[in-house]
Short mmCIF file of C-alpha atoms in Angstrom, two decimals:
data_model
loop_
_atom_site.label_atom_id
_atom_site.label_comp_id
_atom_site.label_asym_id
_atom_site.label_seq_id
_atom_site.Cartn_x
_atom_site.Cartn_y
_atom_site.Cartn_z
CA UNK A 208 1.84 -21.64 32.57
CA UNK A 209 -1.00 -22.11 30.06
CA UNK A 210 1.54 -22.17 27.29
CA UNK A 211 3.70 -24.76 29.15
CA UNK A 212 0.44 -26.96 29.59
CA UNK A 213 -0.51 -26.62 26.06
CA UNK A 214 2.86 -27.39 24.86
CA UNK A 215 3.16 -30.55 27.11
CA UNK A 216 -0.14 -31.72 25.92
CA UNK A 217 -0.04 -31.07 22.07
CA UNK A 218 3.93 -31.48 21.39
CA UNK A 219 5.14 -34.87 20.53
CA UNK A 220 8.39 -36.24 22.28
CA UNK A 221 11.44 -34.82 20.43
CA UNK A 222 9.47 -32.38 18.46
CA UNK A 223 10.70 -28.69 18.76
CA UNK A 224 8.14 -26.47 20.63
CA UNK A 225 6.84 -23.67 18.33
CA UNK A 226 7.06 -20.26 20.12
CA UNK A 227 3.65 -19.29 21.52
CA UNK A 228 3.59 -16.08 19.79
CA UNK A 229 3.29 -17.91 16.53
CA UNK A 230 1.13 -20.41 17.69
CA UNK A 231 -2.75 -19.86 16.55
CA UNK A 232 -3.81 -23.09 18.40
CA UNK A 233 -2.38 -22.10 21.55
CA UNK A 234 -3.98 -18.61 21.39
CA UNK A 235 -7.44 -20.20 20.71
CA UNK A 236 -7.12 -22.35 23.61
CA UNK A 237 -5.96 -19.72 25.78
CA UNK A 238 -8.74 -17.13 24.27
CA UNK A 239 -11.93 -19.39 24.47
CA UNK A 240 -11.35 -22.06 26.99
CA UNK A 241 -13.12 -21.28 30.36
CA UNK A 242 -11.43 -19.81 33.43
CA UNK A 243 -9.25 -20.48 35.15
CA UNK A 244 -7.61 -22.52 32.10
CA UNK A 245 -8.14 -19.69 29.56
CA UNK A 246 -9.75 -16.17 29.31
CA UNK A 247 -13.33 -17.51 28.51
CA UNK A 248 -14.24 -15.44 25.56
CA UNK A 249 -16.70 -16.28 23.05
CA UNK A 250 -15.51 -16.28 19.32
CA UNK A 251 -16.88 -13.48 17.03
CA UNK A 252 -15.21 -14.28 13.88
CA UNK A 253 -14.64 -17.34 12.07
CA UNK A 254 -11.95 -18.51 9.12
CA UNK A 255 -13.32 -20.23 6.24
CA UNK A 256 -12.60 -23.68 7.82
CA UNK A 257 -14.82 -22.44 10.84
CA UNK A 258 -12.06 -22.22 13.16
CA UNK A 259 -12.08 -18.88 15.68
CA UNK A 260 -10.10 -16.12 13.94
CA UNK A 261 -7.37 -14.93 15.93
CA UNK A 262 -5.90 -12.35 13.56
CA UNK A 263 -4.58 -9.13 14.80
CA UNK A 264 -8.17 -7.07 13.77
CA UNK A 265 -10.13 -9.52 15.60
CA UNK A 266 -7.93 -9.76 18.95
CA UNK A 267 -8.87 -6.10 19.16
CA UNK A 268 -12.40 -7.00 19.74
CA UNK A 269 -11.53 -8.75 23.04
CA UNK A 270 -10.95 -6.52 26.31
CA UNK A 271 -8.19 -8.15 28.07
CA UNK A 272 -5.01 -6.43 29.14
CA UNK A 273 -3.15 -9.74 28.52
CA UNK A 274 -4.05 -9.52 24.89
CA UNK A 275 -2.70 -5.85 24.57
CA UNK A 276 0.42 -7.05 26.02
CA UNK A 277 0.62 -10.09 23.89
CA UNK A 278 0.28 -7.72 20.73
CA UNK A 279 2.71 -5.33 21.80
CA UNK A 280 5.29 -8.08 22.64
CA UNK A 281 4.46 -9.58 19.10
CA UNK A 282 5.04 -6.35 17.42
CA UNK A 283 8.28 -5.90 19.21
CA UNK A 284 9.61 -8.98 18.01
CA UNK A 285 8.76 -8.51 14.54
CA UNK A 286 10.27 -5.39 14.59
CA UNK A 287 13.44 -6.54 16.21
CA UNK A 288 13.85 -9.36 13.63
CA UNK A 289 13.25 -7.17 10.66
CA UNK A 290 16.09 -4.67 11.73
CA UNK A 291 18.27 -7.40 12.81
CA UNK A 292 18.50 -8.63 9.21
CA UNK A 293 19.35 -5.12 8.06
CA UNK A 294 22.30 -4.69 10.21
CA UNK A 295 24.90 -6.17 7.92
CA UNK A 296 23.98 -3.46 5.54
CA UNK A 297 24.47 -0.45 8.02
CA UNK A 298 27.39 1.60 6.82
CA UNK A 299 30.07 3.25 8.99
CA UNK A 300 28.11 6.64 8.46
CA UNK A 301 25.14 5.08 10.08
CA UNK A 302 23.38 4.98 6.72
CA UNK A 303 21.94 2.41 4.50
CA UNK A 304 23.23 2.74 1.10
CA UNK A 305 21.03 0.42 -1.12
CA UNK A 306 21.20 -0.50 -4.63
CA UNK A 307 18.55 0.65 -7.03
CA UNK A 308 17.90 -1.09 -10.35
CA UNK A 309 16.13 0.34 -13.12
CA UNK A 310 15.41 -2.79 -14.87
CA UNK A 311 14.70 -5.03 -12.02
CA UNK A 312 11.38 -5.76 -12.84
CA UNK A 313 9.24 -6.80 -16.01
CA UNK A 314 6.27 -3.97 -15.35
CA UNK A 315 8.89 -1.13 -15.44
CA UNK A 316 8.77 -0.51 -11.49
CA UNK A 317 12.25 0.12 -10.04
CA UNK A 318 13.67 -2.28 -7.49
CA UNK A 319 16.23 -2.39 -4.81
CA UNK A 320 18.44 -4.67 -2.84
CA UNK A 321 21.00 -4.67 0.00
CA UNK A 322 18.64 -3.88 1.74
CA UNK A 323 15.16 -3.59 -0.08
CA UNK A 324 13.73 -0.72 0.95
CA UNK A 325 10.30 -1.86 -0.40
CA UNK A 326 10.12 -4.62 2.20
CA UNK A 327 10.11 -2.20 5.11
CA UNK A 328 6.86 -3.10 6.85
CA UNK A 329 4.09 -0.34 6.68
CA UNK A 330 3.87 -0.34 10.51
CA UNK A 331 4.34 3.28 11.61
CA UNK A 332 6.55 2.51 14.37
CA UNK A 333 9.03 0.49 12.46
CA UNK A 334 9.62 3.19 9.68
CA UNK A 335 10.10 5.74 12.16
CA UNK A 336 13.43 4.15 12.81
CA UNK A 337 14.57 5.74 9.66
CA UNK A 338 15.15 9.40 9.42
CA UNK A 339 17.16 12.69 8.62
CA UNK A 340 20.19 13.94 10.45
CA UNK A 341 19.95 16.87 12.95
CA UNK A 342 18.95 20.13 11.27
CA UNK A 343 17.19 18.28 8.48
CA UNK A 344 13.67 17.29 7.93
CA UNK A 345 12.63 13.68 6.45
CA UNK A 346 9.95 14.36 3.73
CA UNK A 347 7.97 11.49 1.78
CA UNK A 348 5.97 12.53 -1.37
CA UNK A 349 3.65 10.01 -2.75
CA UNK A 350 1.31 10.02 -5.98
CA UNK A 351 -2.10 9.34 -4.20
CA UNK A 352 -3.95 6.50 -5.74
CA UNK A 353 -1.97 6.79 -8.90
CA UNK A 354 -2.56 3.50 -10.36
CA UNK A 355 -6.62 3.86 -9.92
CA UNK A 356 -6.41 7.51 -11.68
CA UNK A 357 -4.01 5.93 -14.37
CA UNK A 358 -6.67 2.91 -14.92
CA UNK A 359 -9.64 5.23 -14.83
CA UNK A 360 -8.05 7.17 -17.72
CA UNK A 361 -6.84 4.49 -19.67
CA UNK A 362 -10.44 2.66 -19.27
CA UNK A 363 -12.25 6.01 -19.76
CA UNK A 364 -14.16 5.04 -16.87
CA UNK A 365 -16.51 8.02 -16.22
CA UNK A 366 -17.58 7.50 -12.81
CA UNK A 367 -14.23 7.23 -11.55
CA UNK A 368 -13.13 10.10 -13.33
CA UNK A 369 -15.71 12.33 -12.10
CA UNK A 370 -14.91 11.38 -8.55
CA UNK A 371 -11.41 12.45 -9.06
CA UNK A 372 -12.35 15.45 -10.84
CA UNK A 373 -14.52 16.63 -7.96
CA UNK A 374 -11.40 15.86 -5.67
CA UNK A 375 -13.08 12.86 -4.23
CA UNK A 376 -11.31 9.77 -2.40
CA UNK A 377 -12.23 6.85 -4.75
CA UNK A 378 -12.07 4.44 -1.85
CA UNK A 379 -14.47 6.55 0.48
CA UNK A 380 -16.93 7.31 -2.57
CA UNK A 381 -16.66 3.58 -3.40
CA UNK A 382 -17.60 2.59 0.11
CA UNK A 383 -20.25 5.30 -0.16
CA UNK A 384 -21.93 3.73 -3.47
CA UNK A 385 -21.71 0.28 -1.80
CA UNK A 386 -23.44 1.04 1.56
CA UNK A 387 -25.80 3.90 0.12
CA UNK A 388 -24.81 6.19 2.40
CA UNK A 389 -23.04 9.84 2.15
CA UNK A 390 -19.25 9.77 1.95
CA UNK A 391 -19.29 11.65 5.43
CA UNK A 392 -20.84 8.75 6.89
CA UNK A 393 -18.10 6.31 5.88
CA UNK A 394 -16.19 4.84 8.65
CA UNK A 395 -12.59 4.23 8.53
CA UNK A 396 -13.26 0.25 8.55
CA UNK A 397 -15.77 0.90 5.48
CA UNK A 398 -13.01 2.67 3.48
CA UNK A 399 -10.56 0.14 4.29
CA UNK A 400 -12.56 -2.46 2.94
CA UNK A 401 -13.42 -0.70 -0.35
CA UNK A 402 -9.97 0.12 -0.68
CA UNK A 403 -9.38 -3.61 -1.02
CA UNK A 404 -12.34 -3.88 -3.44
CA UNK A 405 -11.13 -1.10 -5.75
CA UNK A 406 -7.35 -2.34 -5.89
CA UNK A 407 -8.42 -6.09 -5.89
CA UNK A 408 -10.69 -6.07 -8.66
CA UNK A 409 -9.21 -3.05 -10.69
CA UNK A 410 -7.14 -5.54 -12.82
CA UNK A 411 -10.07 -8.23 -12.98
CA UNK A 412 -9.04 -10.54 -10.15
CA UNK A 413 -11.93 -13.20 -9.70
CA UNK A 414 -13.90 -13.84 -6.38
CA UNK A 415 -11.59 -16.73 -5.10
CA UNK A 416 -8.48 -14.72 -5.72
CA UNK A 417 -10.00 -11.92 -3.87
CA UNK A 418 -10.97 -13.60 -0.77
CA UNK A 419 -7.03 -14.63 -0.34
CA UNK A 420 -5.84 -11.10 -1.42
CA UNK A 421 -8.15 -9.58 1.11
CA UNK A 422 -6.84 -11.95 3.86
CA UNK A 423 -3.12 -11.58 3.05
CA UNK A 424 -2.99 -7.73 2.15
CA UNK A 425 -5.61 -6.20 4.33
CA UNK A 426 -6.23 -8.89 7.10
CA UNK A 427 -9.91 -9.03 6.09
CA UNK A 428 -12.08 -11.97 6.06
CA UNK A 429 -14.31 -12.19 3.12
CA UNK A 430 -16.32 -15.17 2.17
CA UNK A 431 -16.62 -16.23 -1.48
CA UNK A 432 -20.27 -15.40 -1.61
CA UNK A 433 -19.60 -11.75 -0.29
CA UNK A 434 -16.36 -11.49 -2.67
CA UNK A 435 -18.79 -12.43 -5.68
CA UNK A 436 -21.47 -10.15 -4.80
CA UNK A 437 -18.76 -7.18 -4.17
CA UNK A 438 -17.26 -7.98 -7.84
CA UNK A 439 -20.65 -7.83 -9.47
CA UNK A 440 -21.33 -4.75 -7.75
CA UNK A 441 -17.97 -3.14 -8.41
CA UNK A 442 -18.28 -3.60 -12.35
CA UNK A 443 -22.03 -2.60 -12.03
CA UNK A 444 -20.47 0.72 -10.51
CA UNK A 445 -17.56 1.16 -12.82
CA UNK A 446 -18.48 -0.66 -16.10
CA UNK A 447 -15.77 1.18 -18.23
CA UNK A 448 -13.22 -1.05 -16.54
CA UNK A 449 -14.88 -4.37 -17.84
CA UNK A 450 -14.77 -2.82 -21.60
CA UNK A 451 -11.02 -1.94 -20.91
CA UNK A 452 -10.39 -5.38 -19.38
CA UNK A 453 -11.96 -7.05 -22.67
CA UNK A 454 -10.15 -4.79 -24.98
CA UNK A 455 -6.74 -5.38 -23.19
CA UNK A 456 -7.00 -9.15 -23.36
CA UNK A 457 -8.14 -8.97 -27.42
CA UNK A 458 -4.97 -6.84 -27.68
CA UNK A 459 -2.88 -9.33 -26.05
CA UNK A 460 -4.11 -12.53 -27.80
CA UNK A 461 -3.64 -10.73 -31.16
CA UNK A 462 -0.18 -9.21 -30.49
CA UNK A 463 1.17 -11.24 -27.71
CA UNK A 464 2.27 -8.20 -26.18
CA UNK A 465 0.98 -4.64 -24.69
CA UNK A 466 2.28 -1.40 -24.64
CA UNK A 467 1.90 1.48 -22.26
CA UNK A 468 1.12 5.08 -23.45
CA UNK A 469 4.75 5.92 -23.26
CA UNK A 470 5.97 2.86 -25.39
CA UNK A 471 6.90 0.17 -22.57
CA UNK A 472 6.40 -3.02 -24.02
CA UNK A 473 5.31 -6.11 -22.21
CA UNK A 474 5.71 -9.71 -23.99
CA UNK A 475 2.98 -12.16 -23.04
CA UNK A 476 3.81 -15.31 -24.90
CA UNK A 477 1.69 -17.16 -22.29
CA UNK A 478 -1.51 -15.56 -23.31
CA UNK A 479 -1.69 -18.63 -25.85
CA UNK A 480 -0.80 -21.11 -23.50
CA UNK A 481 -2.95 -24.15 -23.03
CA UNK A 482 -2.72 -23.96 -19.25
CA UNK A 483 -5.54 -21.79 -18.21
CA UNK A 484 -3.87 -20.53 -15.11
CA UNK A 485 -1.06 -19.52 -17.02
CA UNK A 486 -3.18 -17.62 -19.63
CA UNK A 487 -5.32 -16.15 -17.11
CA UNK A 488 -2.15 -14.74 -15.45
CA UNK A 489 -0.87 -13.13 -18.70
CA UNK A 490 -4.55 -11.90 -19.29
CA UNK A 491 -4.24 -9.98 -15.85
CA UNK A 492 -0.62 -8.88 -16.72
CA UNK A 493 -2.19 -7.57 -19.98
CA UNK A 494 -4.25 -5.27 -17.92
CA UNK A 495 -1.95 -4.09 -14.89
CA UNK A 496 1.34 -3.73 -16.94
CA UNK A 497 0.57 -0.63 -18.97
CA UNK A 498 -0.60 1.13 -15.82
CA UNK A 499 2.27 0.18 -13.48
CA UNK A 500 4.77 0.80 -16.13
CA UNK A 501 3.54 4.41 -16.95
CA UNK A 502 3.40 4.95 -13.35
CA UNK A 503 6.65 3.81 -12.77
CA UNK A 504 8.03 6.05 -15.45
CA UNK A 505 6.03 9.16 -14.22
CA UNK A 506 7.77 8.85 -10.96
CA UNK A 507 11.37 8.25 -12.49
CA UNK A 508 10.67 10.87 -14.76
CA UNK A 509 9.81 13.08 -11.89
CA UNK A 510 12.98 12.16 -9.73
CA UNK A 511 15.34 12.74 -13.01
CA UNK A 512 13.54 16.42 -13.37
CA UNK A 513 14.05 16.93 -9.58
CA UNK A 514 17.73 15.99 -9.66
CA UNK A 515 18.35 18.99 -12.03
CA UNK A 516 16.24 21.64 -10.16
CA UNK A 517 17.09 20.94 -6.24
CA UNK A 518 20.25 22.14 -4.83
CA UNK A 519 21.77 19.05 -2.92
CA UNK A 520 22.78 21.71 -0.30
CA UNK A 521 19.37 22.14 0.51
CA UNK A 522 17.26 18.92 -0.44
CA UNK A 523 18.56 15.47 -1.59
CA UNK A 524 16.48 12.35 -2.69
CA UNK A 525 17.51 9.53 -0.34
CA UNK A 526 15.38 6.85 -1.83
CA UNK A 527 12.03 5.78 -3.40
CA UNK A 528 9.52 3.09 -2.69
CA UNK A 529 6.78 2.28 -5.53
CA UNK A 530 5.02 5.77 -6.01
CA UNK A 531 6.90 7.53 -3.15
CA UNK A 532 10.24 9.35 -2.99
CA UNK A 533 11.86 10.11 -0.04
CA UNK A 534 14.14 13.35 0.63
CA UNK A 535 16.10 14.91 3.41
CA UNK A 536 15.60 18.76 3.39
CA UNK A 537 17.25 21.27 5.42
CA UNK A 538 15.34 22.50 8.19
CA UNK A 539 15.26 26.24 7.50
CA UNK A 540 14.30 25.63 3.76
CA UNK A 541 12.18 22.61 3.59
CA UNK A 542 8.91 24.35 2.81
CA UNK A 543 10.25 26.02 -0.59
CA UNK A 544 11.66 22.73 -1.63
CA UNK A 545 8.69 20.60 -0.90
CA UNK A 546 6.65 23.18 -2.80
CA UNK A 547 9.18 22.38 -5.61
CA UNK A 548 8.97 18.89 -5.36
CA UNK A 549 5.21 18.65 -5.29
CA UNK A 550 4.62 20.81 -8.41
CA UNK A 551 7.15 18.82 -10.37
CA UNK A 552 5.55 15.56 -9.36
CA UNK A 553 2.09 16.95 -10.43
CA UNK A 554 2.94 17.98 -13.70
CA UNK A 555 6.15 16.25 -14.89
CA UNK A 556 7.67 17.15 -18.17
CA UNK A 557 7.02 13.55 -19.40
CA UNK A 558 3.39 14.43 -19.92
CA UNK A 559 4.03 17.30 -21.83
CA UNK A 560 6.65 15.61 -23.80
CA UNK A 561 4.22 12.85 -24.98
CA UNK A 562 1.46 15.10 -25.31
CA UNK A 563 -0.72 13.32 -22.61
CA UNK A 564 -4.26 14.59 -22.29
CA UNK A 565 -4.55 14.11 -18.67
CA UNK A 566 -8.21 14.64 -17.51
CA UNK A 567 -7.68 14.70 -13.93
CA UNK A 568 -5.16 15.90 -11.51
CA UNK A 569 -1.95 13.72 -10.80
CA UNK A 570 -2.21 14.63 -7.04
CA UNK A 571 1.04 14.42 -4.96
CA UNK A 572 0.80 14.21 -1.12
CA UNK A 573 3.84 14.91 1.43
CA UNK A 574 4.31 14.19 4.98
CA UNK A 575 7.22 16.18 6.87
CA UNK A 576 8.91 15.29 9.90
CA UNK A 577 12.20 14.18 11.79
CA UNK A 578 11.50 10.68 10.48
CA UNK A 579 9.83 8.72 7.89
CA UNK A 580 5.83 8.63 8.89
CA UNK A 581 6.29 11.26 11.40
CA UNK A 582 4.65 14.78 10.97
CA UNK A 583 1.38 16.12 9.16
CA UNK A 584 0.53 14.94 5.65
CA UNK A 585 -0.49 17.88 3.28
CA UNK A 586 -0.99 18.81 -0.26
CA UNK A 587 0.38 22.10 -2.29
CA UNK A 588 -3.18 23.27 -1.37
CA UNK A 589 -2.89 23.05 1.91
CA UNK A 590 0.28 24.96 1.82
CA UNK A 591 -1.15 27.69 -0.23
CA UNK A 592 -4.38 27.64 2.04
CA UNK A 593 -4.39 31.09 4.29
CA UNK A 594 -5.70 28.62 7.20
CA UNK A 595 -4.27 25.44 6.47
CA UNK A 596 -0.63 26.53 5.47
CA UNK A 597 0.19 28.19 8.66
CA UNK A 598 -1.14 25.04 10.80
CA UNK A 599 1.05 22.97 8.99
CA UNK A 600 4.01 24.84 9.40
CA UNK A 601 3.38 24.86 12.99
CA UNK A 602 2.83 21.26 12.88
CA UNK A 603 6.05 20.41 11.42
CA UNK A 604 7.84 22.75 13.52
CA UNK A 605 6.25 21.19 16.88
CA UNK A 606 7.11 17.42 15.76
CA UNK A 607 10.78 18.54 14.71
CA UNK A 608 11.29 20.13 18.13
CA UNK A 609 10.03 16.86 20.07
#
């Protein structure tokens, strides 16, 4: 009823009425108008233009059953629209047969299409639609914080390297440093904000760019002043990154190209552009291309190695998304195959072939269950632990049974 009244008041004659689930102005009107017209809430967060914020994280702050229903409906419609667009690619066998491209990007990362697996939303519910057939376990093995580890090594950033050597979580440790509190006291929200800082500023992003990045990627509202202060604190904490950024910019200006440690080259003629926007973009590419290229090559080299050692009657690769590799493993032998995958990905032959002196662990993490994003997450250390190992096996068995 409220939507119908709002649409009648705000929509010009002959203009199509926008679905209320997509209409932020309606949502603000409904949330903040006094009863009985609206729900009568007081706004707690605001956008840069001083409008009441109505993103999903902010809506959680308001206690109203109607809002929870609204959010559930919006999620359901989003999921339905996503998978409806994929139905045309569904084979007669009930599988999606995507095309994987080795040279689909300029950084060296692989791409795929028809459909594009990398566009699957990170929403756990949506990802669990994809899974293994009966009698098989769906396994995802992902490199943990790979780009940050590679950047720390290339930059010789000692504080970051020390965190990784100690087995720390770089996002939680960064939050602890920023907030001056022990890592154990860092909340999940604190860690998520620190993750945005770590990945946003890793390649030299400016404050204004970070404000947009934080909102679009993490749904975080950060003011320009907060972004500027966070950026200053970040490079004060990790000064080796600053020296690395300067070094890569100088290399790009001198050679108009940069090269990753395994020889992947990225040409950057725009580094000499008179357009400052294009020049700045080329400078950031000079910094991130060697990292992304080397990470992509590590993953691809591990996939090639795994194809040679895994028995396809027991374990088969069904896809990869960025730094993660997706498998189907027979339920009765999943553990021994996961062990093989974890060991191979943490120490791919390419590192020995290139004589890379790697200062920190290349950590791989697995998740196993009937569907993607279902089941426990674990490392090879967890499987080897006399307490954690049996617990992981029980958890996988339970989730497979249910």
